[in-house]
CSV table of N, CA and C in Angstrom, one decimal:
chain,number,residue,atom,x,y,z
A,1,PHE,N,33.4,59.7,39.3
A,1,PHE,CA,32.2,59.4,40.1
A,1,PHE,C,31.5,58.2,39.5
A,2,TYR,N,31.2,57.2,40.2
A,2,TYR,CA,30.5,56.0,39.7
A,2,TYR,C,29.3,55.7,40.6
A,3,THR,N,28.2,55.3,40.1
A,3,THR,CA,27.1,54.8,40.8
A,3,THR,C,26.7,53.5,40.3
A,4,PHE,N,26.5,52.5,41.1
A,4,PHE,CA,26.1,51.2,40.7
A,4,PHE,C,24.8,50.8,41.3
A,5,VAL,N,23.9,50.4,40.4
A,5,VAL,CA,22.6,49.9,40.9
A,5,VAL,C,22.3,48.6,40.1
A,6,THR,N,22.9,47.5,40.5
A,6,THR,CA,22.8,46.3,39.7
A,6,THR,C,23.2,45.1,40.5
A,7,ASN,N,23.1,43.9,40.0
A,7,ASN,CA,23.6,42.7,40.6
A,7,ASN,C,24.8,42.2,39.8
A,8,ILE,N,25.9,41.9,40.5
A,8,ILE,CA,27.1,41.6,39.8
A,8,ILE,C,27.7,40.3,40.4
A,9,ALA,N,28.2,39.3,39.6
A,9,ALA,CA,28.8,38.1,40.2
A,9,ALA,C,30.0,37.7,39.2
A,10,LEU,N,31.2,37.7,39.7
A,10,LEU,CA,32.3,37.4,39.0
A,10,LEU,C,33.3,36.6,39.9
A,11,VAL,N,34.4,36.1,39.3
A,11,VAL,CA,35.4,35.3,40.0
A,11,VAL,C,36.3,36.2,40.8
A,12,TYR,N,36.8,37.3,40.2
A,12,TYR,CA,37.8,38.2,40.8
A,12,TYR,C,37.2,39.5,41.3
A,13,TRP,N,38.0,40.5,41.7
A,13,TRP,CA,37.5,41.7,42.2
A,13,TRP,C,36.4,42.2,41.3
A,14,ILE,N,35.3,42.6,41.9
A,14,ILE,CA,34.2,43.1,41.2
A,14,ILE,C,34.3,44.6,41.0
A,15,ILE,N,34.5,45.3,42.0
A,15,ILE,CA,34.6,46.8,42.0
A,15,ILE,C,35.9,47.2,42.6
A,16,GLN,N,36.7,48.0,41.9
A,16,GLN,CA,38.0,48.4,42.5
A,16,GLN,C,38.3,49.9,42.1
A,17,SER,N,39.1,50.6,43.0
A,17,SER,CA,39.5,51.9,42.7
A,17,SER,C,41.1,51.8,42.6
A,18,ASN,N,41.6,52.7,41.8
A,18,ASN,CA,43.1,52.7,41.6
A,18,ASN,C,43.7,53.6,42.7
A,19,GLY,N,44.8,53.1,43.3
A,19,GLY,CA,45.5,53.9,44.3
A,19,GLY,C,46.0,55.2,43.9
A,20,THR,N,46.2,55.5,42.6
A,20,THR,CA,46.7,56.8,42.2
A,20,THR,C,45.6,57.8,42.1
A,21,CYS,N,44.3,57.4,42.1
A,21,CYS,CA,43.2,58.4,42.0
A,21,CYS,C,43.0,59.1,43.4
A,22,ASP,N,42.8,60.4,43.3
A,22,ASP,CA,42.5,61.2,44.5
A,22,ASP,C,41.1,61.8,44.4
A,23,ASN,N,40.4,61.8,45.4
A,23,ASN,CA,39.0,62.3,45.5
A,23,ASN,C,38.1,61.5,44.6
A,24,CYS,N,38.3,60.2,44.5
A,24,CYS,CA,37.4,59.3,43.8
A,24,CYS,C,36.1,59.1,44.6
A,25,SER,N,35.0,58.7,43.9
A,25,SER,CA,33.8,58.4,44.5
A,25,SER,C,33.1,57.3,43.9
A,26,ILE,N,32.6,56.3,44.7
A,26,ILE,CA,31.8,55.2,44.2
A,26,ILE,C,30.6,55.1,45.2
A,27,ILE,N,29.4,55.0,44.6
A,27,ILE,CA,28.2,54.8,45.4
A,27,ILE,C,27.5,53.5,44.9
A,28,ILE,N,27.3,52.6,45.8
A,28,ILE,CA,26.6,51.3,45.4
A,28,ILE,C,25.2,51.4,46.1
A,29,ASN,N,24.2,51.3,45.3
A,29,ASN,CA,22.8,51.4,45.9
A,29,ASN,C,22.0,50.1,45.4
A,30,ASP,N,21.4,49.5,46.4
A,30,ASP,CA,20.5,48.4,46.1
A,30,ASP,C,21.1,47.3,45.2
A,31,ALA,N,22.2,46.8,45.5
A,31,ALA,CA,22.9,45.9,44.6
A,31,ALA,C,23.4,44.7,45.4
A,32,THR,N,23.6,43.6,44.7
A,32,THR,CA,24.3,42.4,45.2
A,32,THR,C,25.6,42.2,44.4
A,33,VAL,N,26.7,42.3,45.2
A,33,VAL,CA,28.0,42.2,44.6
A,33,VAL,C,28.6,40.9,45.2
A,34,THR,N,28.9,39.9,44.3
A,34,THR,CA,29.4,38.6,44.7
A,34,THR,C,30.7,38.2,44.0
A,35,SER,N,31.7,38.0,44.7
A,35,SER,CA,33.0,37.4,44.1
A,35,SER,C,33.1,36.0,44.6
A,36,VAL,N,33.1,35.0,43.8
A,36,VAL,CA,33.1,33.6,44.2
A,36,VAL,C,34.5,33.1,44.6
A,37,ASP,N,35.5,33.9,44.3
A,37,ASP,CA,36.9,33.3,44.6
A,37,ASP,C,37.9,34.4,45.0
A,38,ASP,N,37.5,35.6,45.4
A,38,ASP,CA,38.4,36.7,45.7
A,38,ASP,C,37.7,37.8,46.5
A,39,ILE,N,38.3,38.9,46.5
A,39,ILE,CA,37.8,40.1,47.2
A,39,ILE,C,36.7,40.7,46.3
A,40,ALA,N,35.5,41.0,47.0
A,40,ALA,CA,34.4,41.5,46.2
A,40,ALA,C,34.6,43.0,45.9
A,41,ILE,N,35.0,43.8,46.8
A,41,ILE,CA,35.3,45.3,46.6
A,41,ILE,C,36.7,45.6,47.1
A,42,TYR,N,37.5,46.2,46.2
A,42,TYR,CA,38.9,46.6,46.6
A,42,TYR,C,39.0,48.1,46.5
A,43,ILE,N,39.2,48.8,47.6
A,43,ILE,CA,39.3,50.3,47.6
A,43,ILE,C,40.7,50.7,47.9
A,44,ALA,N,41.4,51.2,46.9
A,44,ALA,CA,42.8,51.6,47.1
A,44,ALA,C,42.9,53.2,47.0
A,45,ALA,N,42.0,53.8,46.3
A,45,ALA,CA,42.1,55.3,46.1
A,45,ALA,C,41.5,56.1,47.2
A,46,ASN,N,42.1,57.2,47.4
A,46,ASN,CA,41.5,58.2,48.4
A,46,ASN,C,40.3,58.8,47.8
A,47,GLY,N,39.2,58.8,48.7
A,47,GLY,CA,38.0,59.3,48.2
A,47,GLY,C,36.8,59.0,49.1
A,48,SER,N,35.6,59.1,48.6
A,48,SER,CA,34.4,58.8,49.4
A,48,SER,C,33.7,57.7,48.7
A,49,TYR,N,33.3,56.7,49.6
A,49,TYR,CA,32.6,55.5,49.1
A,49,TYR,C,31.4,55.3,49.9
A,50,GLU,N,30.3,54.9,49.3
A,50,GLU,CA,29.1,54.5,50.0
A,50,GLU,C,28.5,53.2,49.5
A,51,ILE,N,28.0,52.4,50.5
A,51,ILE,CA,27.3,51.2,50.1
A,51,ILE,C,25.9,51.3,50.9
A,52,ASN,N,24.8,51.3,50.1
A,52,ASN,CA,23.5,51.5,50.7
A,52,ASN,C,22.6,50.4,50.2
A,53,ASP,N,21.9,49.8,51.2
A,53,ASP,CA,20.9,48.8,50.9
A,53,ASP,C,21.4,47.7,50.0
A,54,SER,N,22.6,47.2,50.3
A,54,SER,CA,23.2,46.2,49.3
A,54,SER,C,23.8,45.0,50.1
A,55,THR,N,24.1,44.0,49.3
A,55,THR,CA,24.8,42.8,49.9
A,55,THR,C,26.1,42.6,49.1
A,56,ILE,N,27.2,42.5,49.9
A,56,ILE,CA,28.5,42.3,49.4
A,56,ILE,C,29.0,41.0,49.9
A,57,ILE,N,29.4,40.1,49.0
A,57,ILE,CA,29.9,38.7,49.4
A,57,ILE,C,31.2,38.4,48.7
A,58,GLY,N,32.2,38.0,49.4
A,58,GLY,CA,33.4,37.5,48.7
A,58,GLY,C,34.3,36.7,49.7
A,59,ASP,N,35.4,36.1,49.2
A,59,ASP,CA,36.3,35.5,50.1
A,59,ASP,C,36.7,36.5,51.2
A,60,THR,N,36.9,37.8,50.7
A,60,THR,CA,37.0,38.9,51.6
A,60,THR,C,35.9,39.9,51.1
A,61,GLY,N,35.1,40.4,51.9
A,61,GLY,CA,34.0,41.3,51.5
A,61,GLY,C,34.5,42.6,50.9
A,62,ILE,N,35.2,43.4,51.7
A,62,ILE,CA,35.8,44.7,51.3
A,62,ILE,C,37.2,44.8,51.8
A,63,TYR,N,38.1,45.2,51.0
A,63,TYR,CA,39.5,45.5,51.3
A,63,TYR,C,39.8,46.9,51.0
A,64,MET,N,40.2,47.7,52.1
A,64,MET,CA,40.5,49.1,51.9
A,64,MET,C,41.9,49.5,52.2
A,65,LYS,N,42.5,50.4,51.4
A,65,LYS,CA,43.8,50.9,51.7
A,65,LYS,C,43.8,52.5,51.8
A,66,SER,N,42.7,53.1,51.4
A,66,SER,CA,42.6,54.6,51.5
A,66,SER,C,41.1,54.9,51.5
A,67,GLY,N,40.8,56.2,51.9
A,67,GLY,CA,39.5,56.7,51.7
A,67,GLY,C,38.5,56.6,52.9
A,68,SER,N,37.3,57.0,52.6
A,68,SER,CA,36.3,57.0,53.6
A,68,SER,C,35.1,56.2,53.1
A,69,LEU,N,34.6,55.2,53.9
A,69,LEU,CA,33.6,54.3,53.5
A,69,LEU,C,32.4,54.4,54.5
A,70,VAL,N,31.2,54.6,54.0
A,70,VAL,CA,30.0,54.6,54.9
A,70,VAL,C,29.1,53.4,54.4
A,71,ILE,N,28.8,52.5,55.2
A,71,ILE,CA,28.0,51.3,54.9
A,71,ILE,C,26.6,51.5,55.7
A,72,THR,N,25.5,51.6,54.9
A,72,THR,CA,24.2,51.8,55.5
A,72,THR,C,23.2,50.7,55.1
A,73,ASP,N,22.6,50.1,56.1
A,73,ASP,CA,21.5,49.1,55.8
A,73,ASP,C,22.0,48.0,54.8
A,74,SER,N,23.2,47.5,55.0
A,74,SER,CA,23.8,46.6,54.1
A,74,SER,C,24.4,45.4,54.8
A,75,THR,N,24.7,44.3,54.0
A,75,THR,CA,25.3,43.1,54.6
A,75,THR,C,26.7,42.9,53.8
A,76,VAL,N,27.7,42.7,54.6
A,76,VAL,CA,29.1,42.5,54.1
A,76,VAL,C,29.5,41.1,54.7
A,77,SER,N,29.9,40.2,53.8
A,77,SER,CA,30.3,38.9,54.3
A,77,SER,C,31.6,38.4,53.6
A,78,GLY,N,32.5,37.9,54.5
A,78,GLY,CA,33.8,37.3,54.1
A,78,GLY,C,33.6,35.8,54.3
A,79,THR,N,33.7,35.0,53.2
A,79,THR,CA,33.5,33.6,53.3
A,79,THR,C,34.7,32.7,53.1
A,80,GLY,N,35.8,33.3,52.8
A,80,GLY,CA,37.1,32.5,52.6
A,80,GLY,C,37.8,32.1,53.8
A,81,ILE,N,38.8,31.2,53.6
A,81,ILE,CA,39.6,30.7,54.7
A,81,ILE,C,40.4,31.9,55.2
A,82,SER,N,40.6,31.9,56.5
A,82,SER,CA,41.3,33.0,57.2
A,82,SER,C,42.8,32.9,56.9
A,83,SER,N,43.4,34.1,56.6
A,83,SER,CA,44.8,34.2,56.4
A,83,SER,C,45.3,35.6,56.8
A,84,GLU,N,46.5,35.8,57.0
A,84,GLU,CA,47.1,37.1,57.4
A,84,GLU,C,47.2,38.0,56.2
A,85,PRO,N,47.0,39.3,56.3
A,85,PRO,CA,47.2,40.3,55.3
A,85,PRO,C,48.7,40.2,54.9
A,86,VAL,N,49.0,40.4,53.6
A,86,VAL,CA,50.4,40.4,53.1
A,86,VAL,C,50.7,41.7,52.4
A,87,ALA,N,51.8,42.4,52.7
A,87,ALA,CA,52.2,43.6,52.1
A,87,ALA,C,52.3,43.4,50.6
A,88,LYS,N,51.7,44.2,49.8
A,88,LYS,CA,51.8,44.1,48.3
A,88,LYS,C,51.9,45.5,47.8
A,89,ASP,N,52.8,45.7,46.8
A,89,ASP,CA,52.9,47.1,46.2
A,89,ASP,C,51.7,47.5,45.5
A,90,SER,N,51.0,46.5,44.9
A,90,SER,CA,49.8,46.7,44.2
A,90,SER,C,48.8,45.6,44.4
A,91,GLY,N,47.5,46.0,44.7
A,91,GLY,CA,46.5,45.0,45.0
A,91,GLY,C,46.5,44.5,46.4
A,92,ALA,N,45.8,43.4,46.6
A,92,ALA,CA,45.7,42.8,47.9
A,92,ALA,C,45.4,41.3,47.8
A,93,LYS,N,45.7,40.6,48.9
A,93,LYS,CA,45.4,39.2,49.0
A,93,LYS,C,44.2,39.0,49.9
A,94,SER,N,43.3,38.1,49.5
A,94,SER,CA,42.1,37.8,50.3
A,94,SER,C,42.5,37.2,51.6
A,95,THR,N,41.8,37.6,52.6
A,95,THR,CA,42.1,37.2,54.0
A,95,THR,C,40.9,36.4,54.7
A,96,GLY,N,39.8,36.4,54.0
A,96,GLY,CA,38.6,35.7,54.6
A,96,GLY,C,37.8,36.6,55.5
A,97,ASP,N,38.2,37.9,55.7
A,97,ASP,CA,37.6,38.8,56.6
A,97,ASP,C,36.4,39.5,56.0
A,98,GLY,N,35.5,40.0,56.8
A,98,GLY,CA,34.4,40.8,56.3
A,98,GLY,C,34.9,42.1,55.6
A,99,ILE,N,35.6,42.9,56.4
A,99,ILE,CA,36.2,44.1,56.0
A,99,ILE,C,37.7,44.2,56.5
A,100,VAL,N,38.6,44.5,55.6
A,100,VAL,CA,40.0,44.7,56.0
A,100,VAL,C,40.4,46.2,55.7
A,101,LEU,N,41.0,46.8,56.7
A,101,LEU,CA,41.5,48.2,56.6
A,101,LEU,C,43.0,48.1,56.7
A,102,GLU,N,43.7,48.2,55.6
A,102,GLU,CA,45.1,48.0,55.6
A,102,GLU,C,45.9,49.3,55.5
A,103,VAL,N,46.8,49.6,56.4
A,103,VAL,CA,47.8,50.7,56.3
A,103,VAL,C,48.9,50.1,55.5
A,104,ALA,N,49.2,50.6,54.3
A,104,ALA,CA,50.2,50.0,53.4
A,104,ALA,C,51.1,51.1,52.8
A,105,GLU,N,52.3,50.8,52.6
A,105,GLU,CA,53.3,51.6,51.9
A,105,GLU,C,52.8,52.0,50.5
A,106,GLY,N,52.9,53.3,50.2
A,106,GLY,CA,52.5,53.8,48.8
A,106,GLY,C,51.0,54.2,48.7
A,107,TYR,N,50.3,54.1,49.8
A,107,TYR,CA,48.8,54.4,49.7
A,107,TYR,C,48.6,55.6,50.7
A,108,LYS,N,47.7,56.5,50.4
A,108,LYS,CA,47.4,57.6,51.2
A,108,LYS,C,46.9,57.3,52.6
A,109,GLY,N,46.1,56.3,52.7
A,109,GLY,CA,45.6,55.9,54.0
A,109,GLY,C,44.5,56.8,54.4
A,110,ASP,N,44.5,57.4,55.6
A,110,ASP,CA,43.5,58.3,56.1
A,110,ASP,C,42.1,57.5,56.0
A,111,ILE,N,42.1,56.3,56.4
A,111,ILE,CA,41.0,55.4,56.3
A,111,ILE,C,40.0,55.7,57.4
A,112,LYS,N,38.7,55.9,57.0
A,112,LYS,CA,37.6,56.1,57.9
A,112,LYS,C,36.5,55.1,57.5
A,113,LEU,N,36.0,54.4,58.5
A,113,LEU,CA,34.9,53.4,58.2
A,113,LEU,C,33.8,53.7,59.2
A,114,GLU,N,32.6,53.8,58.6
A,114,GLU,CA,31.4,54.0,59.4
A,114,GLU,C,30.4,52.9,59.0
A,115,ILE,N,29.8,52.2,59.9
A,115,ILE,CA,28.8,51.2,59.7
A,115,ILE,C,27.6,51.6,60.4
A,116,LYS,N,26.4,51.7,59.7
A,116,LYS,CA,25.2,52.2,60.4
A,116,LYS,C,24.0,51.6,59.8
A,117,GLY,N,22.9,51.9,60.5
A,117,GLY,CA,21.6,51.4,60.1
A,117,GLY,C,21.5,49.9,60.4
A,118,ASN,N,20.6,49.2,59.7
A,118,ASN,CA,20.4,47.8,60.0
A,118,ASN,C,21.5,47.0,59.1
A,119,SER,N,22.7,47.2,59.5
A,119,SER,CA,23.8,46.5,58.7
A,119,SER,C,24.4,45.4,59.5
A,120,SER,N,25.0,44.4,58.7
A,120,SER,CA,25.7,43.4,59.4
A,120,SER,C,27.0,43.1,58.6
A,121,VAL,N,28.1,42.8,59.4
A,121,VAL,CA,29.4,42.5,58.8
A,121,VAL,C,29.8,41.2,59.4
A,122,SER,N,30.2,40.2,58.6
A,122,SER,CA,30.5,38.9,59.1
A,122,SER,C,31.7,38.3,58.4
A,123,SER,N,32.3,37.3,59.1
A,123,SER,CA,33.3,36.4,58.5
A,123,SER,C,33.1,35.0,59.0
A,124,ASP,N,33.1,34.1,58.0
A,124,ASP,CA,32.9,32.7,58.4
A,124,ASP,C,34.1,32.2,59.2
A,125,TYR,N,35.3,32.6,58.8
A,125,TYR,CA,36.5,32.0,59.5
A,125,TYR,C,37.5,33.0,60.0
A,126,GLY,N,37.3,34.3,59.7
A,126,GLY,CA,38.2,35.4,60.1
A,126,GLY,C,37.6,36.4,61.1
A,127,TYR,N,37.9,37.6,60.8
A,127,TYR,CA,37.4,38.7,61.6
A,127,TYR,C,36.3,39.5,60.9
A,128,ALA,N,35.3,40.0,61.6
A,128,ALA,CA,34.3,40.8,60.9
A,128,ALA,C,35.0,42.1,60.4
A,129,VAL,N,35.8,42.7,61.2
A,129,VAL,CA,36.5,43.9,60.8
A,129,VAL,C,38.0,43.7,61.3
A,130,ARG,N,38.9,43.8,60.3
A,130,ARG,CA,40.3,43.7,60.7
A,130,ARG,C,41.1,44.9,60.2
A,131,GLU,N,41.9,45.5,61.2
A,131,GLU,CA,42.8,46.5,60.9
A,131,GLU,C,44.2,45.9,60.8
A,132,ALA,N,44.9,46.2,59.7
A,132,ALA,CA,46.2,45.6,59.5
A,132,ALA,C,47.2,46.7,59.1
A,133,ASN,N,48.4,46.6,59.7
A,133,ASN,CA,49.5,47.5,59.3
A,133,ASN,C,50.6,46.7,58.7
A,134,THR,N,50.7,46.7,57.4
A,134,THR,CA,51.8,46.0,56.7
A,134,THR,C,52.9,46.9,56.3
A,135,SER,N,52.9,48.1,56.8
A,135,SER,CA,53.8,49.2,56.5
A,135,SER,C,54.7,49.5,57.7
A,136,VAL,N,55.8,50.1,57.4
A,136,VAL,CA,56.6,50.7,58.5
A,136,VAL,C,56.1,52.0,59.0
A,137,ASN,N,55.1,52.6,58.2
A,137,ASN,CA,54.6,53.9,58.5
A,137,ASN,C,53.7,53.8,59.8
A,138,SER,N,53.4,54.9,60.4
A,138,SER,CA,52.5,54.9,61.6
A,138,SER,C,51.1,54.6,61.1
A,139,ASN,N,50.3,54.3,62.1
A,139,ASN,CA,48.9,53.9,61.9
A,139,ASN,C,48.1,55.0,61.1
A,140,ASN,N,47.5,54.7,60.0
A,140,ASN,CA,46.7,55.7,59.2
A,140,ASN,C,45.3,55.4,59.2
A,141,ILE,N,44.8,54.6,60.2
A,141,ILE,CA,43.4,54.4,60.3
A,141,ILE,C,42.9,55.5,61.2
A,142,LYS,N,42.0,56.4,60.6
A,142,LYS,CA,41.6,57.6,61.3
A,142,LYS,C,40.5,57.2,62.3
A,143,SER,N,39.5,56.4,61.8
A,143,SER,CA,38.4,56.1,62.8
A,143,SER,C,37.6,54.9,62.2
A,144,ILE,N,37.0,54.2,63.2
A,144,ILE,CA,36.0,53.2,62.9
A,144,ILE,C,34.8,53.5,63.8
A,145,THR,N,33.7,53.7,63.2
A,145,THR,CA,32.5,54.0,63.9
A,145,THR,C,31.4,53.0,63.6
A,146,ILE,N,30.8,52.4,64.6
A,146,ILE,CA,29.8,51.4,64.5
A,146,ILE,C,28.6,52.0,65.3
A,147,ASN,N,27.5,52.3,64.6
A,147,ASN,CA,26.4,52.8,65.3
A,147,ASN,C,25.0,52.2,64.9
A,148,GLU,N,24.0,52.6,65.6
A,148,GLU,CA,22.6,52.2,65.4
A,148,GLU,C,22.5,50.7,65.6
A,149,PHE,N,21.9,49.9,64.7
A,149,PHE,CA,21.6,48.5,64.9
A,149,PHE,C,22.5,47.6,64.1
A,150,VAL,N,23.7,47.7,64.3
A,150,VAL,CA,24.7,46.9,63.6
A,150,VAL,C,25.0,45.6,64.2
A,151,SER,N,25.2,44.5,63.4
A,151,SER,CA,25.5,43.2,63.9
A,151,SER,C,26.9,42.8,63.4
A,152,LEU,N,27.8,42.3,64.2
A,152,LEU,CA,29.1,41.9,63.8
A,152,LEU,C,29.2,40.4,64.2
A,153,THR,N,29.7,39.6,63.3
A,153,THR,CA,29.9,38.1,63.5
A,153,THR,C,31.3,37.8,63.0
A,154,GLY,N,32.1,37.1,63.7
A,154,GLY,CA,33.4,36.7,63.3
A,154,GLY,C,33.7,35.3,63.6
A,155,GLY,N,34.4,34.5,62.7
A,155,GLY,CA,34.8,33.2,63.0
A,155,GLY,C,35.9,33.2,64.1
A,156,LYS,N,36.8,34.2,64.0
A,156,LYS,CA,37.9,34.3,65.0
A,156,LYS,C,37.5,35.3,66.1
A,157,ALA,N,37.1,36.5,65.7
A,157,ALA,CA,36.7,37.5,66.7
A,157,ALA,C,35.9,38.6,65.9
A,158,LEU,N,35.4,39.5,66.6
A,158,LEU,CA,34.6,40.5,65.9
A,158,LEU,C,35.5,41.6,65.2
A,159,ILE,N,36.4,42.2,66.0
A,159,ILE,CA,37.2,43.3,65.5
A,159,ILE,C,38.7,43.0,65.9
A,160,TYR,N,39.6,43.1,65.0
A,160,TYR,CA,41.0,42.9,65.3
A,160,TYR,C,41.7,44.2,65.0
A,161,LEU,N,42.5,44.8,65.9
A,161,LEU,CA,43.3,46.0,65.7
A,161,LEU,C,44.7,45.6,66.0
A,162,SER,N,45.6,45.9,65.0
A,162,SER,CA,47.0,45.6,65.1
A,162,SER,C,47.7,46.8,65.9
A,163,GLU,N,47.1,47.9,65.9
A,163,GLU,CA,47.6,49.1,66.6
A,163,GLU,C,46.5,49.9,67.2
A,164,PRO,N,46.8,50.8,68.1
A,164,PRO,CA,45.7,51.6,68.7
A,164,PRO,C,45.0,52.4,67.6
A,165,THR,N,43.7,52.3,67.6
A,165,THR,CA,42.8,53.0,66.6
A,165,THR,C,41.6,53.6,67.3
A,166,ASN,N,41.2,54.8,66.8
A,166,ASN,CA,40.0,55.4,67.3
A,166,ASN,C,38.8,54.7,66.9
A,167,ILE,N,38.2,53.9,67.8
A,167,ILE,CA,37.0,53.1,67.5
A,167,ILE,C,35.9,53.6,68.4
A,168,THR,N,34.7,53.8,67.8
A,168,THR,CA,33.6,54.3,68.5
A,168,THR,C,32.4,53.4,68.3
A,169,VAL,N,31.8,53.0,69.4
A,169,VAL,CA,30.5,52.3,69.3
A,169,VAL,C,29.5,53.2,69.9
A,170,GLU,N,28.6,53.8,69.1
A,170,GLU,CA,27.8,54.9,69.5
A,170,GLU,C,26.4,54.5,70.1
A,171,THR,N,26.1,53.2,70.3
A,171,THR,CA,24.8,52.9,70.8
A,171,THR,C,24.9,51.6,71.6
A,172,ALA,N,24.0,51.4,72.5
A,172,ALA,CA,24.0,50.1,73.2
A,172,ALA,C,23.3,49.0,72.5
A,173,SER,N,22.7,49.4,71.3
A,173,SER,CA,22.0,48.4,70.5
A,173,SER,C,22.8,47.5,69.6
A,174,VAL,N,24.1,47.6,69.6
A,174,VAL,CA,25.0,46.9,68.8
A,174,VAL,C,25.0,45.4,69.2
A,175,ASP,N,24.8,44.5,68.3
A,175,ASP,CA,24.8,43.0,68.7
A,175,ASP,C,26.2,42.5,68.3
A,176,PHE,N,26.9,41.9,69.2
A,176,PHE,CA,28.2,41.3,69.0
A,176,PHE,C,28.0,39.8,69.2
A,177,TRP,N,28.2,39.0,68.2
A,177,TRP,CA,28.1,37.5,68.2
A,177,TRP,C,29.4,36.9,68.2
């Protein structure tokens, strides 16, 4: 279990979880996490993750392969050049998206994403939220929920789904740009 309450800026992945960990937990409160040349947060392990009242900025803001992530009253930005996700046995390649949810061989999956409160997710050149299946396995994205006063902005589009996924927008107050 990890809790971060700080400002962090580095070149490569700032916060990451190992794909072999089960029931991991990371909570980020009132922090600014900036990666100037890569993915800001890489989540490979199955577990529960929270981002509260924080700002996440990277070539790709957040890249997930397993677990459940709840983003509340936070900003997530992908600032890199848009590129397609690439299957990797370990790690991930930056795509320029705000959030990437990748179904990948060797990872538990069961990905759940909830964005709520006064949050925004954006990408300068890619998708605000991208679901990608680089595996021959069936879709392991369990759900994407966007509620309350969430704003999505994408250079290409707001949300990209490579396969049918349970996506719920729970309020008429969502702003899509």
